[in-house]
Amino acid sequence: MSDTEVIQSAAERPSRGGGNIFARIALFVRQVVAELKKVVAPTRSELMTYTGVVLVFLVVVMIFVVLLDYAFGMLAGWVFG
């Protein structure tokens, strides 16, 4: 049974009604395994690039939050101070 046959039978399943719960669970597990076989792990270079992008974004967001915190703190000090 190929991956497309599994997907097609899953697409037809809702129109036929419920069916056996164990058969539906087995179908789900087969579909999950078929999808996991399509996953490609990133290369070391891609992984390093993605990690760098995430860290830079994190630093930018941290700076933004610190500046907002400082500005609101100064504003609160001026209003209530």
Tab-separated table of N, CA and C in Angstrom:
chain	number	residue	atom	x	y	z
A	1	MET	N	0.849	-1.176	0.000
A	1	MET	CA	0.000	0.000	0.000
A	1	MET	C	0.894	1.239	0.000
A	2	SER	N	0.725	2.125	-0.954
A	2	SER	CA	1.582	3.306	-1.058
A	2	SER	C	1.048	4.423	-0.165
A	3	ASP	N	1.857	5.486	-0.039
A	3	ASP	CA	1.470	6.618	0.798
A	3	ASP	C	0.222	7.314	0.259
A	4	THR	N	0.109	7.407	-1.057
A	4	THR	CA	-1.062	8.086	-1.623
A	4	THR	C	-2.331	7.286	-1.376
A	5	GLU	N	-2.236	5.953	-1.376
A	5	GLU	CA	-3.417	5.150	-1.091
A	5	GLU	C	-3.870	5.340	0.350
A	6	VAL	N	-2.908	5.473	1.264
A	6	VAL	CA	-3.247	5.701	2.669
A	6	VAL	C	-3.941	7.047	2.805
A	7	ILE	N	-3.413	8.061	2.150
A	7	ILE	CA	-3.996	9.402	2.243
A	7	ILE	C	-5.372	9.424	1.598
A	8	GLN	N	-5.530	8.767	0.453
A	8	GLN	CA	-6.829	8.742	-0.210
A	8	GLN	C	-7.863	8.024	0.650
A	9	SER	N	-7.498	6.909	1.267
A	9	SER	CA	-8.467	6.202	2.088
A	9	SER	C	-8.842	7.035	3.308
A	10	ALA	N	-7.911	7.841	3.819
A	10	ALA	CA	-8.236	8.714	4.941
A	10	ALA	C	-9.181	9.819	4.503
A	11	ALA	N	-9.018	10.288	3.280
A	11	ALA	CA	-9.900	11.339	2.777
A	11	ALA	C	-11.317	10.815	2.593
A	12	GLU	N	-11.434	9.531	2.259
A	12	GLU	CA	-12.753	8.944	2.063
A	12	GLU	C	-13.408	8.552	3.378
A	13	ARG	N	-12.638	8.361	4.432
A	13	ARG	CA	-13.129	7.837	5.705
A	13	ARG	C	-14.296	8.648	6.274
A	14	PRO	N	-14.245	9.985	6.357
A	14	PRO	CA	-15.346	10.713	6.994
A	14	PRO	C	-16.680	10.540	6.281
A	15	SER	N	-16.674	10.341	4.967
A	15	SER	CA	-17.938	10.230	4.247
A	15	SER	C	-18.621	8.885	4.498
A	16	ARG	N	-17.869	7.870	4.963
A	16	ARG	CA	-18.441	6.547	5.196
A	16	ARG	C	-18.907	6.367	6.631
A	17	GLY	N	-18.672	7.324	7.470
A	17	GLY	CA	-19.087	7.180	8.857
A	17	GLY	C	-17.920	6.844	9.755
A	18	GLY	N	-18.225	6.427	10.990
A	18	GLY	CA	-17.217	6.200	12.011
A	18	GLY	C	-16.236	5.093	11.710
A	19	GLY	N	-16.648	3.858	11.769
A	19	GLY	CA	-15.740	2.746	11.587
A	19	GLY	C	-15.163	2.300	12.917
A	20	ASN	N	-14.394	1.247	12.873
A	20	ASN	CA	-13.771	0.687	14.059
A	20	ASN	C	-12.727	1.662	14.608
A	21	ILE	N	-12.752	1.891	15.900
A	21	ILE	CA	-11.836	2.850	16.519
A	21	ILE	C	-10.388	2.398	16.357
A	22	PHE	N	-10.134	1.094	16.438
A	22	PHE	CA	-8.768	0.590	16.308
A	22	PHE	C	-8.264	0.722	14.876
A	23	ALA	N	-9.149	0.549	13.918
A	23	ALA	CA	-8.768	0.725	12.512
A	23	ALA	C	-8.431	2.188	12.245
A	24	ARG	N	-9.201	3.109	12.854
A	24	ARG	CA	-8.920	4.536	12.662
A	24	ARG	C	-7.607	4.925	13.317
A	25	ILE	N	-7.323	4.351	14.487
A	25	ILE	CA	-6.050	4.647	15.161
A	25	ILE	C	-4.890	4.095	14.335
A	26	ALA	N	-5.038	2.889	13.808
A	26	ALA	CA	-3.980	2.297	12.975
A	26	ALA	C	-3.753	3.138	11.723
A	27	LEU	N	-4.827	3.625	11.115
A	27	LEU	CA	-4.709	4.486	9.947
A	27	LEU	C	-3.967	5.768	10.305
A	28	PHE	N	-4.319	6.346	11.427
A	28	PHE	CA	-3.656	7.570	11.881
A	28	PHE	C	-2.161	7.337	12.081
A	29	VAL	N	-1.802	6.229	12.727
A	29	VAL	CA	-0.387	5.923	12.971
A	29	VAL	C	0.343	5.728	11.645
A	30	ARG	N	-0.280	5.034	10.684
A	30	ARG	CA	0.352	4.846	9.370
A	30	ARG	C	0.564	6.186	8.674
A	31	GLN	N	-0.393	7.094	8.796
A	31	GLN	CA	-0.261	8.412	8.180
A	31	GLN	C	0.848	9.215	8.853
A	32	VAL	N	0.950	9.125	10.163
A	32	VAL	CA	2.010	9.836	10.884
A	32	VAL	C	3.373	9.323	10.449
A	33	VAL	N	3.526	8.015	10.371
A	33	VAL	CA	4.806	7.434	9.943
A	33	VAL	C	5.120	7.866	8.511
A	34	ALA	N	4.125	7.870	7.628
A	34	ALA	CA	4.342	8.288	6.235
A	34	ALA	C	4.793	9.741	6.173
A	35	GLU	N	4.208	10.604	6.994
A	35	GLU	CA	4.613	12.008	7.004
A	35	GLU	C	6.001	12.183	7.597
A	36	LEU	N	6.326	11.422	8.633
A	36	LEU	CA	7.646	11.535	9.249
A	36	LEU	C	8.748	11.078	8.302
A	37	LYS	N	8.442	10.164	7.389
A	37	LYS	CA	9.440	9.729	6.410
A	37	LYS	C	9.789	10.850	5.433
A	38	LYS	N	8.913	11.839	5.287
A	38	LYS	CA	9.152	12.961	4.376
A	38	LYS	C	10.035	14.044	5.001
A	39	VAL	N	10.222	14.006	6.312
A	39	VAL	CA	10.974	15.045	7.010
A	39	VAL	C	12.451	14.929	6.671
A	40	VAL	N	13.064	16.076	6.385
A	40	VAL	CA	14.492	16.124	6.087
A	40	VAL	C	15.164	16.963	7.168
A	41	ALA	N	16.173	16.401	7.807
A	41	ALA	CA	16.890	17.130	8.855
A	41	ALA	C	17.764	18.201	8.220
A	42	PRO	N	17.872	19.367	8.862
A	42	PRO	CA	18.723	20.425	8.299
A	42	PRO	C	20.194	20.045	8.383
A	43	THR	N	20.976	20.598	7.468
A	43	THR	CA	22.416	20.374	7.518
A	43	THR	C	23.000	21.178	8.672
A	44	ARG	N	24.247	20.912	9.000
A	44	ARG	CA	24.899	21.646	10.091
A	44	ARG	C	24.940	23.145	9.776
A	45	SER	N	25.216	23.477	8.535
A	45	SER	CA	25.273	24.886	8.125
A	45	SER	C	23.903	25.555	8.282
A	46	GLU	N	22.852	24.886	7.835
A	46	GLU	CA	21.506	25.449	7.979
A	46	GLU	C	21.139	25.605	9.447
A	47	LEU	N	21.483	24.609	10.240
A	47	LEU	CA	21.175	24.659	11.666
A	47	LEU	C	21.874	25.834	12.341
A	48	MET	N	23.138	26.054	11.994
A	48	MET	CA	23.875	27.189	12.565
A	48	MET	C	23.251	28.516	12.118
A	49	THR	N	22.836	28.592	10.864
A	49	THR	CA	22.192	29.808	10.357
A	49	THR	C	20.881	30.073	11.098
A	50	TYR	N	20.049	29.047	11.230
A	50	TYR	CA	18.767	29.205	11.926
A	50	TYR	C	18.980	29.604	13.383
A	51	THR	N	19.967	28.997	14.025
A	51	THR	CA	20.265	29.331	15.419
A	51	THR	C	20.708	30.780	15.537
A	52	GLY	N	21.548	31.222	14.629
A	52	GLY	CA	22.002	32.617	14.634
A	52	GLY	C	20.855	33.590	14.444
A	53	VAL	N	19.957	33.281	13.534
A	53	VAL	CA	18.796	34.150	13.289
A	53	VAL	C	17.937	34.248	14.538
A	54	VAL	N	17.703	33.125	15.195
A	54	VAL	CA	16.872	33.120	16.407
A	54	VAL	C	17.542	33.935	17.511
A	55	LEU	N	18.843	33.759	17.697
A	55	LEU	CA	19.540	34.498	18.752
A	55	LEU	C	19.552	36.000	18.489
A	56	VAL	N	19.775	36.400	17.236
A	56	VAL	CA	19.752	37.831	16.900
A	56	VAL	C	18.356	38.396	17.139
A	57	PHE	N	17.329	37.695	16.716
A	57	PHE	CA	15.961	38.152	16.947
A	57	PHE	C	15.678	38.275	18.433
A	58	LEU	N	16.145	37.311	19.213
A	58	LEU	CA	15.947	37.343	20.655
A	58	LEU	C	16.598	38.572	21.271
A	59	VAL	N	17.816	38.893	20.854
A	59	VAL	CA	18.515	40.072	21.379
A	59	VAL	C	17.763	41.350	21.000
A	60	VAL	N	17.272	41.434	19.757
A	60	VAL	CA	16.523	42.619	19.320
A	60	VAL	C	15.254	42.785	20.156
A	61	VAL	N	14.526	41.715	20.386
A	61	VAL	CA	13.295	41.793	21.188
A	61	VAL	C	13.626	42.170	22.633
A	62	MET	N	14.720	41.622	23.168
A	62	MET	CA	15.125	41.969	24.540
A	62	MET	C	15.441	43.458	24.645
A	63	ILE	N	16.154	44.008	23.683
A	63	ILE	CA	16.476	45.440	23.695
A	63	ILE	C	15.205	46.262	23.620
A	64	PHE	N	14.274	45.861	22.766
A	64	PHE	CA	13.002	46.563	22.638
A	64	PHE	C	12.239	46.562	23.959
A	65	VAL	N	12.179	45.423	24.626
A	65	VAL	CA	11.460	45.320	25.901
A	65	VAL	C	12.154	46.155	26.976
A	66	VAL	N	13.469	46.130	27.006
A	66	VAL	CA	14.205	46.935	27.994
A	66	VAL	C	13.934	48.419	27.768
A	67	LEU	N	13.939	48.859	26.519
A	67	LEU	CA	13.667	50.271	26.232
A	67	LEU	C	12.245	50.661	26.620
A	68	LEU	N	11.281	49.785	26.330
A	68	LEU	CA	9.903	50.067	26.739
A	68	LEU	C	9.789	50.117	28.262
A	69	ASP	N	10.437	49.185	28.950
A	69	ASP	CA	10.404	49.166	30.406
A	69	ASP	C	10.996	50.449	30.973
A	70	TYR	N	12.116	50.866	30.412
A	70	TYR	CA	12.753	52.109	30.877
A	70	TYR	C	11.853	53.314	30.612
A	71	ALA	N	11.251	53.372	29.417
A	71	ALA	CA	10.388	54.505	29.070
A	71	ALA	C	9.156	54.552	29.974
A	72	PHE	N	8.505	53.414	30.201
A	72	PHE	CA	7.341	53.409	31.071
A	72	PHE	C	7.715	53.698	32.515
A	73	GLY	N	8.889	53.240	32.935
A	73	GLY	CA	9.355	53.563	34.283
A	73	GLY	C	9.585	55.058	34.447
A	74	MET	N	10.207	55.689	33.459
A	74	MET	CA	10.430	57.139	33.513
A	74	MET	C	9.097	57.886	33.493
A	75	LEU	N	8.152	57.413	32.645
A	75	LEU	CA	6.838	58.036	32.565
A	75	LEU	C	6.102	57.908	33.886
A	76	ALA	N	6.136	56.729	34.494
A	76	ALA	CA	5.473	56.537	35.784
A	76	ALA	C	6.122	57.405	36.851
A	77	GLY	N	7.453	57.515	36.817
A	77	GLY	CA	8.135	58.400	37.776
A	77	GLY	C	7.749	59.847	37.590
A	78	TRP	N	7.581	60.273	36.361
A	78	TRP	CA	7.206	61.666	36.087
A	78	TRP	C	5.748	61.920	36.491
A	79	VAL	N	4.842	60.971	36.222
A	79	VAL	CA	3.423	61.145	36.535
A	79	VAL	C	3.165	61.033	38.032
A	80	PHE	N	3.721	60.006	38.677
A	80	PHE	CA	3.402	59.739	40.070
A	80	PHE	C	4.494	60.190	41.033
A	81	GLY	N	5.619	60.644	40.495
A	81	GLY	CA	6.781	60.870	41.276
A	81	GLY	C	6.850	62.010	42.147
